[in-house]
Coordinates of C-alpha atoms and ligand atoms in Angstrom, one line a residue:
M1 CA 0.0 0.0 0.0
T2 CA 1.3 3.5 -0.9
R3 CA 2.1 5.6 2.1
Y4 CA 2.5 9.4 2.1
D5 CA 4.4 11.8 4.3
Y6 CA 1.4 14.1 4.3
V7 CA -2.2 13.6 3.2
I8 CA -4.2 16.9 2.8
I9 CA -7.9 16.7 3.2
G10 CA -9.5 19.4 1.0
G11 CA -8.0 21.1 -2.0
G12 CA -9.3 24.6 -1.3
S13 CA -7.4 27.8 -0.9
S14 CA -5.3 26.5 2.0
G15 CA -4.9 22.9 0.7
C16 CA -3.5 24.0 -2.7
V17 CA -0.9 26.3 -1.0
L18 CA 0.2 23.4 1.3
A19 CA 0.4 20.9 -1.5
A20 CA 2.6 23.2 -3.6
R21 CA 4.9 24.4 -0.8
L22 CA 5.5 21.0 0.9
T23 CA 6.4 19.3 -2.4
E24 CA 9.1 21.9 -3.0
D25 CA 11.1 19.3 -1.1
P26 CA 11.5 16.4 -3.5
D27 CA 11.8 14.0 -0.6
C28 CA 8.4 14.9 0.8
S29 CA 5.5 13.0 -0.6
V30 CA 2.0 14.5 -0.5
L31 CA -1.5 13.4 -1.4
L32 CA -4.1 16.1 -1.9
I33 CA -7.7 14.9 -1.8
E34 CA -10.5 17.1 -3.0
A35 CA -14.2 16.2 -3.0
G36 CA -15.0 18.4 -6.0
K37 CA -13.8 18.5 -9.6
D38 CA -10.3 19.2 -10.9
I39 CA -9.6 22.7 -12.0
S40 CA -6.7 23.6 -14.2
R41 CA -5.9 26.2 -16.9
E42 CA -7.0 23.6 -19.5
N43 CA -10.2 22.4 -18.1
A44 CA -11.6 25.3 -16.1
P45 CA -15.1 26.4 -17.2
E46 CA -15.3 30.0 -18.6
E47 CA -17.3 31.2 -15.6
V48 CA -14.6 30.1 -13.2
L49 CA -11.8 31.8 -15.2
S50 CA -13.8 35.0 -15.7
G51 CA -12.8 38.2 -13.8
Y52 CA -16.6 38.8 -13.3
P53 CA -17.2 36.2 -10.5
A54 CA -21.0 36.3 -9.9
K55 CA -21.8 33.5 -12.3
A56 CA -19.2 31.2 -10.6
Y57 CA -20.5 31.5 -7.1
F58 CA -24.1 31.1 -7.9
N59 CA -23.5 27.9 -10.0
K60 CA -24.7 25.1 -7.9
D61 CA -22.3 22.6 -9.6
F62 CA -19.4 24.3 -7.7
T63 CA -20.8 24.3 -4.2
W64 CA -21.8 21.8 -1.5
P65 CA -25.4 20.9 -2.3
G66 CA -27.8 20.9 0.7
L67 CA -25.6 23.2 2.9
Q68 CA -27.9 25.6 4.8
A69 CA -27.2 28.0 7.6
F70 CA -29.0 30.0 10.3
L71 CA -27.8 33.6 9.7
G72 CA -29.6 35.9 12.2
G73 CA -29.3 35.3 15.9
T74 CA -31.9 34.4 18.5
L75 CA -31.9 37.8 20.2
G76 CA -34.8 39.4 18.4
N77 CA -36.1 36.1 17.0
R78 CA -37.8 33.2 18.7
A79 CA -35.6 30.2 18.2
E80 CA -38.4 28.1 16.7
T81 CA -39.2 30.6 14.0
R82 CA -35.6 31.1 12.8
R83 CA -35.1 30.3 9.2
T84 CA -32.2 28.8 7.3
A85 CA -30.9 30.0 4.0
K86 CA -28.6 28.3 1.5
Y87 CA -25.0 29.0 2.3
E88 CA -22.5 28.6 -0.5
Q89 CA -19.2 26.8 0.3
A90 CA -17.0 25.8 -2.6
R91 CA -16.6 22.2 -3.7
L92 CA -14.0 22.1 -6.5
L93 CA -10.2 22.3 -6.7
G94 CA -9.1 25.7 -5.4
G95 CA -12.1 25.8 -3.0
G96 CA -13.3 29.3 -2.2
S97 CA -10.5 30.8 -4.4
S98 CA -12.0 29.2 -7.5
I99 CA -15.5 30.7 -7.1
N100 CA -15.1 33.7 -4.7
G101 CA -15.7 37.4 -5.3
L102 CA -11.9 37.9 -6.1
I103 CA -11.6 40.7 -3.6
A104 CA -8.1 40.6 -2.2
N105 CA -7.3 42.4 1.0
R106 CA -5.6 41.7 4.3
G107 CA -7.2 43.3 7.4
A108 CA -5.9 45.5 10.1
P109 CA -2.5 45.0 11.8
T110 CA -4.4 44.8 15.1
D111 CA -6.3 41.7 13.8
Y112 CA -3.1 39.8 13.8
D113 CA -1.8 41.2 17.1
R114 CA -5.0 39.7 18.5
W115 CA -4.3 36.3 16.9
A116 CA -0.9 36.4 18.6
E117 CA -2.7 36.5 22.0
Y118 CA -4.2 33.1 21.1
G119 CA -1.6 31.4 18.9
G120 CA 1.7 33.0 20.0
P121 CA 4.0 35.8 18.7
E122 CA 4.5 34.1 15.3
W123 CA 1.0 35.5 14.4
R124 CA 1.6 39.2 15.2
W125 CA 1.5 41.7 12.4
E126 CA 5.2 42.0 11.9
A127 CA 5.4 38.2 11.6
V128 CA 2.6 37.8 9.1
L129 CA 3.5 40.8 6.9
P130 CA 6.4 38.9 5.2
Y131 CA 3.9 36.1 4.2
F132 CA 1.4 38.6 2.8
R133 CA 4.3 39.9 0.7
K134 CA 5.4 36.3 -0.2
L135 CA 2.1 35.3 -1.6
E136 CA 1.5 38.3 -3.9
R137 CA 2.6 39.8 -7.2
D138 CA 1.3 43.3 -6.8
L139 CA 1.0 45.0 -10.2
D140 CA 0.4 48.5 -8.8
C141 CA 2.2 49.2 -5.5
D142 CA 5.7 48.8 -4.2
G143 CA 7.3 49.4 -0.8
E144 CA 7.4 47.8 2.6
Y145 CA 3.9 46.4 2.3
H146 CA 4.2 44.7 -1.1
G147 CA 5.6 41.6 -2.8
K148 CA 6.4 41.5 -6.5
D149 CA 7.0 37.8 -7.3
G150 CA 4.5 35.7 -5.4
P151 CA 1.9 33.4 -7.1
I152 CA -1.2 35.6 -6.5
T153 CA -1.5 38.5 -8.9
I154 CA -3.0 41.6 -7.1
R155 CA -4.3 44.7 -8.8
R156 CA -6.8 47.6 -8.2
F157 CA -9.8 48.7 -10.2
P158 CA -8.8 52.0 -11.9
R159 CA -11.2 55.0 -11.6
E160 CA -11.9 55.1 -15.3
D161 CA -13.5 51.6 -15.0
W162 CA -15.9 52.7 -12.3
S163 CA -19.6 53.0 -13.2
G164 CA -21.4 56.3 -13.1
F165 CA -23.2 55.2 -9.9
V166 CA -20.0 54.1 -8.1
S167 CA -18.2 57.3 -9.1
A168 CA -21.1 59.4 -7.8
V169 CA -21.3 57.7 -4.4
A170 CA -17.5 57.7 -4.0
G171 CA -17.4 61.4 -5.0
L172 CA -20.1 62.2 -2.4
L173 CA -18.2 60.4 0.4
Q174 CA -15.0 62.2 -0.6
A175 CA -16.8 65.5 -0.5
R176 CA -17.9 64.6 3.0
G177 CA -14.3 64.2 4.1
Y178 CA -13.4 60.6 3.6
P179 CA -9.9 60.7 2.0
Y180 CA -9.1 58.8 -1.2
I181 CA -6.7 56.0 -0.5
E182 CA -4.9 54.5 -3.5
D183 CA -3.8 51.3 -1.7
Q184 CA -6.2 49.2 0.3
N185 CA -3.4 46.9 1.4
G186 CA -1.1 49.8 2.6
E187 CA -1.3 51.7 5.8
W188 CA -4.6 51.0 7.7
R189 CA -6.8 54.0 7.8
D190 CA -10.3 55.1 6.9
G191 CA -11.2 56.3 3.4
V192 CA -12.5 55.6 -0.1
M193 CA -10.4 53.0 -2.0
P194 CA -10.4 51.2 -5.2
V195 CA -11.1 47.5 -4.6
T196 CA -8.0 45.3 -4.7
S197 CA -8.6 42.0 -6.6
S198 CA -6.9 38.8 -7.6
I199 CA -7.6 39.2 -11.3
D200 CA -4.6 39.1 -13.7
E201 CA -3.6 41.2 -16.6
N202 CA -5.8 39.1 -18.9
E203 CA -8.9 39.8 -16.8
Q204 CA -8.9 36.3 -15.4
R205 CA -9.3 34.8 -12.0
V206 CA -6.2 33.9 -10.0
S207 CA -7.2 31.0 -7.9
C208 CA -5.0 28.8 -5.7
A209 CA -5.7 25.9 -8.0
L210 CA -4.2 27.8 -10.9
A211 CA -1.6 29.9 -9.2
Y212 CA -0.1 27.3 -6.8
L213 CA -0.9 24.0 -8.7
T214 CA 0.8 25.2 -11.9
P215 CA 1.6 22.6 -14.6
S216 CA 5.2 22.3 -13.3
V217 CA 4.0 21.7 -9.7
R218 CA 1.5 19.1 -10.9
Q219 CA 4.3 17.3 -12.7
R220 CA 6.3 16.7 -9.5
P221 CA 6.6 13.0 -8.9
N222 CA 6.1 13.5 -5.1
L223 CA 2.6 15.1 -5.5
T224 CA -0.6 13.1 -6.1
I225 CA -3.9 14.9 -6.6
L226 CA -7.1 12.9 -6.2
T227 CA -10.3 14.9 -7.1
E228 CA -13.9 13.9 -6.9
T229 CA -13.0 11.9 -3.9
M230 CA -14.6 12.3 -0.5
V231 CA -12.8 11.8 2.7
R232 CA -15.1 10.1 5.3
R233 CA -13.0 10.4 8.4
I234 CA -9.5 10.5 9.8
V235 CA -8.2 7.1 11.0
F236 CA -6.6 6.9 14.5
E237 CA -4.5 4.3 16.2
G238 CA -4.9 5.2 19.8
R239 CA -4.5 9.0 19.8
Q240 CA -2.2 9.1 16.7
A241 CA -3.7 9.9 13.3
V242 CA -2.4 7.3 10.9
G243 CA -4.4 8.2 7.7
V244 CA -7.8 8.8 6.2
E245 CA -10.7 6.7 5.0
I246 CA -12.0 7.7 1.6
E247 CA -15.1 6.8 -0.4
S248 CA -14.4 4.8 -3.5
G249 CA -16.5 2.8 -5.9
A250 CA -15.5 -0.4 -4.1
G251 CA -16.5 0.9 -0.6
P252 CA -14.4 2.7 2.0
R253 CA -10.6 2.7 1.4
R254 CA -7.8 3.6 3.9
I255 CA -4.8 5.7 2.9
D256 CA -1.9 5.9 5.3
A257 CA 0.2 9.0 6.0
D258 CA 2.8 10.2 8.6
E259 CA 0.7 13.2 9.2
V260 CA -2.8 14.4 8.3
L261 CA -3.4 18.0 7.3
L262 CA -7.0 19.0 7.5
C263 CA -8.0 21.8 5.1
A264 CA -11.7 21.2 4.5
G265 CA -12.7 24.8 5.5
T266 CA -14.5 26.3 8.4
V267 CA -17.7 24.3 7.9
H268 CA -16.3 20.9 7.0
S269 CA -13.1 20.8 9.1
P270 CA -14.9 20.7 12.5
A271 CA -17.4 18.3 11.0
M272 CA -14.5 16.0 10.0
L273 CA -12.9 16.2 13.5
I274 CA -16.2 15.4 15.2
R275 CA -16.9 12.5 12.9
S276 CA -13.4 11.2 13.6
G277 CA -13.8 11.3 17.4
I278 CA -12.5 14.8 18.4
G279 CA -15.1 17.1 20.0
R280 CA -17.1 17.5 23.1
A281 CA -17.3 14.0 24.6
A282 CA -21.0 14.1 25.5
D283 CA -21.9 15.1 21.9
L284 CA -19.7 12.4 20.4
R285 CA -21.3 9.7 22.6
E286 CA -24.8 11.0 21.7
L287 CA -23.9 10.4 18.0
G288 CA -22.4 7.0 18.8
I289 CA -18.8 8.1 17.9
E290 CA -15.9 6.7 19.9
V291 CA -14.1 9.5 21.8
V292 CA -10.5 10.0 20.7
A293 CA -10.1 13.4 22.3
D294 CA -12.5 15.5 24.4
R295 CA -12.2 19.0 23.0
A296 CA -15.2 21.1 23.7
G297 CA -14.2 23.9 21.3
V298 CA -14.5 21.9 18.1
G299 CA -17.2 23.7 16.0
Q300 CA -17.6 26.6 18.4
N301 CA -16.4 30.2 17.8
L302 CA -18.0 30.4 14.3
Q303 CA -17.7 33.9 13.0
E304 CA -18.8 35.8 9.9
H305 CA -19.2 39.4 8.7
P306 CA -22.9 40.4 9.2
A307 CA -24.0 42.5 6.2
I308 CA -27.0 44.5 5.0
S309 CA -27.6 46.5 1.8
V310 CA -29.6 49.2 0.3
S311 CA -30.1 49.2 -3.5
C312 CA -30.9 51.9 -6.1
Y313 CA -32.6 51.6 -9.5
L314 CA -30.1 53.2 -11.8
R315 CA -30.6 55.7 -14.6
P316 CA -29.2 54.3 -17.9
A317 CA -26.1 56.6 -18.0
A318 CA -25.1 55.4 -14.5
R319 CA -25.1 51.7 -15.3
L320 CA -22.0 49.6 -15.8
K321 CA -21.2 49.5 -19.5
N322 CA -18.5 46.8 -19.7
L323 CA -20.1 43.7 -18.4
N324 CA -16.8 41.8 -18.1
R325 CA -15.8 44.2 -15.3
H326 CA -16.1 43.3 -11.7
H327 CA -19.2 44.6 -10.0
T328 CA -17.6 45.6 -6.6
Q329 CA -15.4 48.5 -7.6
V330 CA -14.8 50.6 -4.4
H331 CA -14.5 49.9 -0.7
V332 CA -15.0 52.5 1.9
R333 CA -13.4 51.9 5.3
F334 CA -15.2 53.5 8.3
S335 CA -14.8 53.5 12.1
S336 CA -18.1 53.1 13.9
G337 CA -16.9 54.6 17.1
V338 CA -19.0 52.1 19.0
E339 CA -17.3 51.3 22.4
G340 CA -15.2 48.1 22.3
C341 CA -14.9 48.2 18.5
A342 CA -11.6 48.7 16.7
P343 CA -10.8 51.6 14.3
G344 CA -11.8 50.8 10.7
D345 CA -14.3 48.2 11.9
M346 CA -16.9 48.8 9.1
C347 CA -16.7 48.1 5.3
L348 CA -18.9 49.6 2.7
A349 CA -18.8 48.0 -0.8
L350 CA -20.0 50.1 -3.7
I351 CA -21.6 47.7 -6.2
A352 CA -22.1 48.8 -9.8
R353 CA -24.2 45.9 -10.8
S354 CA -26.2 43.6 -8.5
A355 CA -26.4 40.4 -10.6
W356 CA -25.3 39.1 -14.0
H357 CA -28.7 39.4 -15.6
A358 CA -30.4 42.5 -17.2
L359 CA -32.2 43.4 -13.9
G360 CA -28.9 43.2 -12.0
Q361 CA -27.4 45.6 -14.4
R362 CA -30.0 48.2 -13.6
I363 CA -29.5 47.9 -9.8
G364 CA -26.6 49.5 -7.9
S365 CA -26.1 48.5 -4.3
L366 CA -24.5 49.8 -1.2
Y367 CA -23.4 46.7 0.8
F368 CA -22.2 47.4 4.3
W369 CA -20.7 44.8 6.7
V370 CA -19.3 44.7 10.2
N371 CA -15.7 44.0 9.4
N372 CA -14.7 43.3 13.0
S373 CA -17.7 41.4 14.3
H374 CA -18.1 39.9 17.7
S375 CA -21.1 37.5 17.5
K376 CA -20.3 33.8 17.7
G377 CA -22.2 30.7 16.5
H378 CA -21.3 27.1 16.0
V379 CA -21.1 24.1 13.6
S380 CA -22.4 20.7 14.9
L381 CA -23.1 17.3 13.4
R382 CA -26.6 15.9 12.9
S383 CA -25.4 12.6 11.5
T384 CA -22.2 10.7 11.2
D385 CA -22.8 10.3 7.5
V386 CA -20.3 12.5 5.5
R387 CA -23.0 13.3 3.0
V388 CA -25.3 14.9 5.5
E389 CA -24.4 18.5 6.0
P390 CA -23.7 19.8 9.5
V391 CA -25.9 22.3 11.3
V392 CA -24.4 25.8 10.8
D393 CA -25.7 28.5 13.1
F394 CA -23.9 31.9 12.7
N395 CA -26.0 33.5 15.4
M396 CA -25.3 36.9 13.8
L397 CA -26.2 40.0 15.7
S398 CA -26.3 38.1 19.0
D399 CA -23.6 40.5 20.2
E400 CA -25.2 43.9 20.8
R401 CA -22.2 45.7 19.4
D402 CA -22.9 44.0 16.0
R403 CA -26.6 44.9 16.1
V404 CA -25.9 48.5 17.0
R405 CA -23.4 48.9 14.2
L406 CA -25.5 47.2 11.5
R407 CA -28.5 49.4 12.5
Q408 CA -26.2 52.5 12.3
A409 CA -24.9 51.3 8.9
F410 CA -28.4 50.9 7.5
L411 CA -29.4 54.4 8.6
F412 CA -26.2 55.8 7.1
L413 CA -26.9 53.9 3.8
A414 CA -30.4 55.2 3.7
E415 CA -29.3 58.7 4.1
I416 CA -26.5 58.4 1.5
A417 CA -28.8 56.6 -1.1
H418 CA -31.4 59.4 -0.8
A419 CA -28.9 62.3 -0.9
P420 CA -29.8 64.8 -3.6
E421 CA -26.3 64.6 -5.1
L422 CA -27.3 61.1 -6.4
D423 CA -30.5 62.2 -8.0
S424 CA -28.8 62.2 -11.4
V425 CA -27.7 58.6 -11.1
R426 CA -30.7 56.8 -9.4
T427 CA -34.4 56.8 -9.1
K428 CA -36.0 54.4 -6.6
V429 CA -34.2 53.4 -3.4
F430 CA -35.1 50.2 -1.7
P431 CA -33.9 47.8 1.0
A432 CA -32.2 44.7 -0.4
N433 CA -32.6 41.3 0.9
F434 CA -30.3 38.5 -0.1
S435 CA -32.9 35.8 0.1
D436 CA -33.1 32.3 -1.4
R437 CA -35.6 33.9 -3.9
V438 CA -32.9 36.3 -5.0
R439 CA -30.4 33.4 -5.2
K440 CA -32.8 31.5 -7.4
V441 CA -33.1 34.2 -10.0
S442 CA -29.3 34.9 -9.8
S443 CA -28.3 31.3 -10.7
P444 CA -26.9 31.4 -14.2
G445 CA -29.2 30.1 -16.9
L446 CA -31.2 31.0 -20.0
W447 CA -34.6 31.0 -18.4
N448 CA -33.5 33.4 -15.6
G449 CA -31.9 35.6 -18.2
I450 CA -35.1 35.8 -20.3
Q451 CA -37.3 36.5 -17.3
M452 CA -35.1 39.2 -15.9
R453 CA -34.8 40.9 -19.4
V454 CA -38.6 41.0 -19.7
F455 CA -39.0 42.3 -16.1
S456 CA -36.3 45.0 -16.4
G457 CA -37.7 46.1 -19.8
L458 CA -41.0 46.7 -18.1
L459 CA -39.3 48.7 -15.3
D460 CA -37.5 50.9 -17.8
A461 CA -40.5 51.4 -20.1
A462 CA -43.0 52.2 -17.4
P463 CA -41.4 54.6 -14.8
F464 CA -44.9 55.2 -13.3
L465 CA -45.1 51.5 -12.4
R466 CA -41.5 51.2 -11.2
S467 CA -42.0 52.1 -7.6
W468 CA -45.0 49.8 -7.2
L469 CA -43.3 46.9 -9.0
V470 CA -40.2 47.1 -6.9
D471 CA -42.2 47.4 -3.6
T472 CA -44.4 44.5 -4.6
L473 CA -42.2 42.1 -6.5
V474 CA -38.6 42.9 -5.5
T475 CA -38.9 43.8 -1.8
Q476 CA -42.2 42.1 -1.2
G477 CA -43.8 44.9 0.6
I478 CA -40.9 46.1 2.7
T479 CA -40.3 49.8 2.1
M480 CA -37.6 52.2 3.2
Q481 CA -40.2 54.5 4.7
A482 CA -41.5 51.8 7.0
L483 CA -38.0 50.8 8.2
L484 CA -36.9 54.3 8.8
S485 CA -39.9 55.3 10.8
D486 CA -39.8 52.5 13.4
T487 CA -36.6 51.1 15.1
A488 CA -38.4 47.9 16.2
E489 CA -39.4 47.3 12.6
L490 CA -35.9 48.0 11.4
D491 CA -34.5 45.6 14.0
R492 CA -36.9 42.9 12.8
F493 CA -35.8 43.5 9.2
L494 CA -32.1 43.3 10.3
D495 CA -32.8 39.9 12.0
R496 CA -34.5 38.6 9.0
S497 CA -32.3 40.0 6.3
V498 CA -28.8 40.0 7.8
A499 CA -26.5 38.2 5.3
G500 CA -23.0 36.9 5.5
V501 CA -20.2 37.7 3.0
W502 CA -19.1 34.0 2.8
H503 CA -16.3 34.6 5.3
P504 CA -16.8 31.9 7.9
V505 CA -13.8 31.4 10.3
G506 CA -12.9 30.2 13.7
T507 CA -14.4 26.7 14.4
C508 CA -11.1 25.0 15.1
R509 CA -9.5 28.0 16.7
M510 CA -5.9 28.1 17.9
G511 CA -4.9 28.6 21.5
T512 CA -2.9 27.0 24.3
E513 CA -3.6 23.4 25.4
D514 CA -5.1 24.5 28.8
D515 CA -7.5 26.9 27.0
R516 CA -10.6 24.8 27.2
L517 CA -12.1 26.0 23.9
A518 CA -8.8 25.9 21.9
V519 CA -8.7 23.1 19.2
T520 CA -5.2 23.7 17.8
D521 CA -2.0 25.3 18.8
G522 CA -0.3 28.1 16.9
H523 CA 1.1 25.6 14.4
G524 CA -2.2 24.0 13.7
R525 CA -1.5 20.9 15.7
V526 CA -4.7 19.5 17.2
H527 CA -4.6 19.3 21.0
G528 CA -4.9 15.9 22.6
V529 CA -3.8 13.9 19.5
G530 CA -0.7 13.4 17.5
R531 CA 0.1 13.7 13.8
L532 CA -2.9 15.8 12.9
R533 CA -3.1 19.5 12.1
V534 CA -5.8 21.9 10.9
C535 CA -4.4 24.5 8.4
D536 CA -7.4 26.4 7.0
A537 CA -9.6 29.4 7.9
S538 CA -11.1 27.5 10.8
V539 CA -8.1 28.0 13.0
M540 CA -8.4 31.8 12.9
P541 CA -9.2 32.8 16.5
T542 CA -10.9 36.0 15.5
I543 CA -12.3 37.2 12.2
P544 CA -9.9 39.5 10.3
S545 CA -11.3 42.9 9.1
A546 CA -11.0 41.7 5.6
N547 CA -12.3 39.4 3.0
T548 CA -10.8 36.1 4.1
N549 CA -9.1 34.5 1.1
I550 CA -5.8 36.4 1.3
P551 CA -5.6 35.9 5.1
T552 CA -6.2 32.2 4.6
I553 CA -3.5 32.0 1.9
M554 CA -1.1 33.8 4.2
L555 CA -2.0 31.4 7.0
A556 CA -1.4 28.4 4.8
E557 CA 1.9 29.8 3.6
K558 CA 3.0 30.2 7.3
M559 CA 1.7 26.7 8.3
A560 CA 3.8 25.2 5.4
D561 CA 6.9 26.8 6.8
F562 CA 6.1 25.5 10.3
I563 CA 5.7 22.0 8.9
K564 CA 8.9 22.2 6.8
A565 CA 10.9 23.5 9.8
E566 CA 9.6 20.8 12.1
R567 CA 10.4 18.1 9.4
K568 CA 13.9 19.4 9.0
A569 CA 14.4 19.5 12.8
L570 CA 13.2 15.9 13.1
A571 CA 15.5 14.7 10.2
T572 CA 18.5 16.3 11.9
A573 CA 17.6 15.2 15.4
Ligands
FAD601 C1 -19.1 32.5 -2.7 C2 -17.9 32.9 -2.0 C3 -17.4 34.2 -2.2 C4 -16.3 34.7 -1.5 N1 -15.8 35.9 -1.8 C5 -14.5 36.2 -1.3 C6 -13.8 37.4 -1.8 O1 -14.3 38.1 -2.7 N2 -12.6 37.6 -1.2 C7 -12.1 36.9 -0.3 O2 -11.0 37.2 0.2 N3 -12.7 35.8 0.2 C8 -13.9 35.4 -0.3 N4 -14.5 34.3 0.1 C9 -13.9 33.5 1.2 C10 -12.6 32.7 0.8 O3 -12.8 32.2 -0.5 C11 -12.4 31.7 1.9 O4 -12.1 32.4 3.1 C12 -11.3 30.7 1.6 O5 -11.5 30.1 0.3 C13 -11.2 29.7 2.7 O6 -10.2 28.7 2.4 P1 -10.2 27.3 3.1 O7 -9.0 26.6 2.6 O8 -10.3 27.5 4.5 O9 -11.5 26.6 2.6 P2 -12.1 26.2 1.2 O10 -11.4 27.1 0.2 O11 -13.5 26.3 1.3 O12 -11.6 24.8 0.9 C14 -12.1 23.6 1.5 C15 -12.0 22.5 0.5 O13 -12.2 21.3 1.2 C16 -13.0 20.4 0.4 N5 -13.6 19.4 1.3 C17 -14.4 19.6 2.3 N6 -14.8 18.5 2.9 C18 -14.2 17.5 2.2 C19 -14.1 16.0 2.3 N7 -14.9 15.4 3.2 N8 -13.4 15.4 1.4 C20 -12.6 16.0 0.5 N9 -12.7 17.3 0.3 C21 -13.4 18.1 1.2 C22 -14.0 21.4 -0.3 O14 -14.6 20.8 -1.4 C23 -13.2 22.6 -0.5 O15 -12.6 22.6 -1.8 C24 -15.6 33.8 -0.6 C25 -16.1 32.5 -0.4 C26 -17.2 32.1 -1.1 C27 -17.7 30.7 -0.9

């Protein structure tokens, strides 16, 4: 039977980085196992390669079917009436980086100084900055913050590409005193900044599958990639991980390795640990799982960025003309000033086009999220069957600071969207709700395209009907007027409509062994067992004030160096 030095579970953002970096050593054998399809420059579908990402993330072929999540918390909602919504998590090589929104930023230096309080000084800002530099090839900026020869291309959306709507809102905010900041990944301060993206010179996505698993990396004899293969569980002998059990046509098959590296993402990594016997002992027993290690923190500490948006029906001249362009063109960093919240804790995205279809082209959105959120939820298992998705409960807005900030954000958005300075670019303003209904019409396909073209034609042709049609068919009776005149009504709307930004982190968080809720140490090693690490976004102890792909890649780059150093030390011992 073949035996590997390392088997990596999950070929997502982090898994691809580890596979590429560890196999730089020709004596180190690695098996990378991914449940979804292979993605390479030759076989990648057009919508995955495109620099316009919204068709990729709403294509159900690229995500875990059946994954649902509770978004809003229980504070303003009775538990039994809470609803779940579909929650997209990638299921293809490259993981999130193959379908995500391509926004590429890093977060605040203080985010990483907080990580160091849990995981040790190797996570403080000065220690992670060299890894942010290592991973990137920044086409626009130089200096102490930037790298020039890493695998991930980074660039900013130039002003001349911004739509009329985005330019008008950015101009309004600048006139109100928010400075223009050229480099989102430079010094951390509030202001209006062009979005930084991982799109290359040819307007194509730069995913970890393409940037790290290059043709020459794939040719390494010490790297094996198995796609469309599901790992069922990690196999233990006593408390030592010895390999994994995969599904195969002929039934379960065991693959042995010296060390197992879990990179299945924030939702599926804790599920894998629990299924394999690591979790709260009482929960494991209830599911009939033999206890390998009693770690109460597995699946806890789930965090996301709670978001809300206000949309505007755009006048024709203010719409995005080049439909290959990315829709999120500008970010605005704000400080809420709410007690206990860090500077730059809020992010506003100015969105030129709200979906790929004709109606989306006519709607601009102001999408605000709490970038330094405090609410915590959990992931738990409902079945030991790997095909049954876990329970995912974000419990968003359960921390009062998040609720206050999102309410404040909504009121600010409403004021901005109605400002007379924007009269020339928009007509109707309405609250947006990222519901399953919206998802359904946003999934790519001919029928959705035809329906949306007919509907948007009607909205353009009959301005007298527009307001009524939007209130009745788009927002289903929820009006700005009603929300702005009654705080209780607004809070109910926030509970119902709060969305995430697909940035789940924290469910296998790092910390010291005597920290009851820590799952891993600062090097990803799982407490209580041997030869097993978690190396993905789930180990982040707190959510960074950033979109999470670049922080995850940084984390995986750093983990790869820890593993290499430990291997070297073992070999010379
Ligand atoms: C729709 C969407 C939009 C996003 N937009 C942005 C953005 O614009 N900018 C940004 O910075 N971040 C964005 N993110 C977040 C970012 O992509 C993630 O933070 C990042 O990809 C996390 O990496 P990961 O390695 O932890 O997990 P993932 O990349 O999710 O990788 C986990 C991998 O493990 C595989 N896997 C899971 N279970 C098993 C199993 N049992 N057997 C085998 N394989 C398994 C999965 O199929 C998946 O490929 C977005 C994410 C999504 C989903």
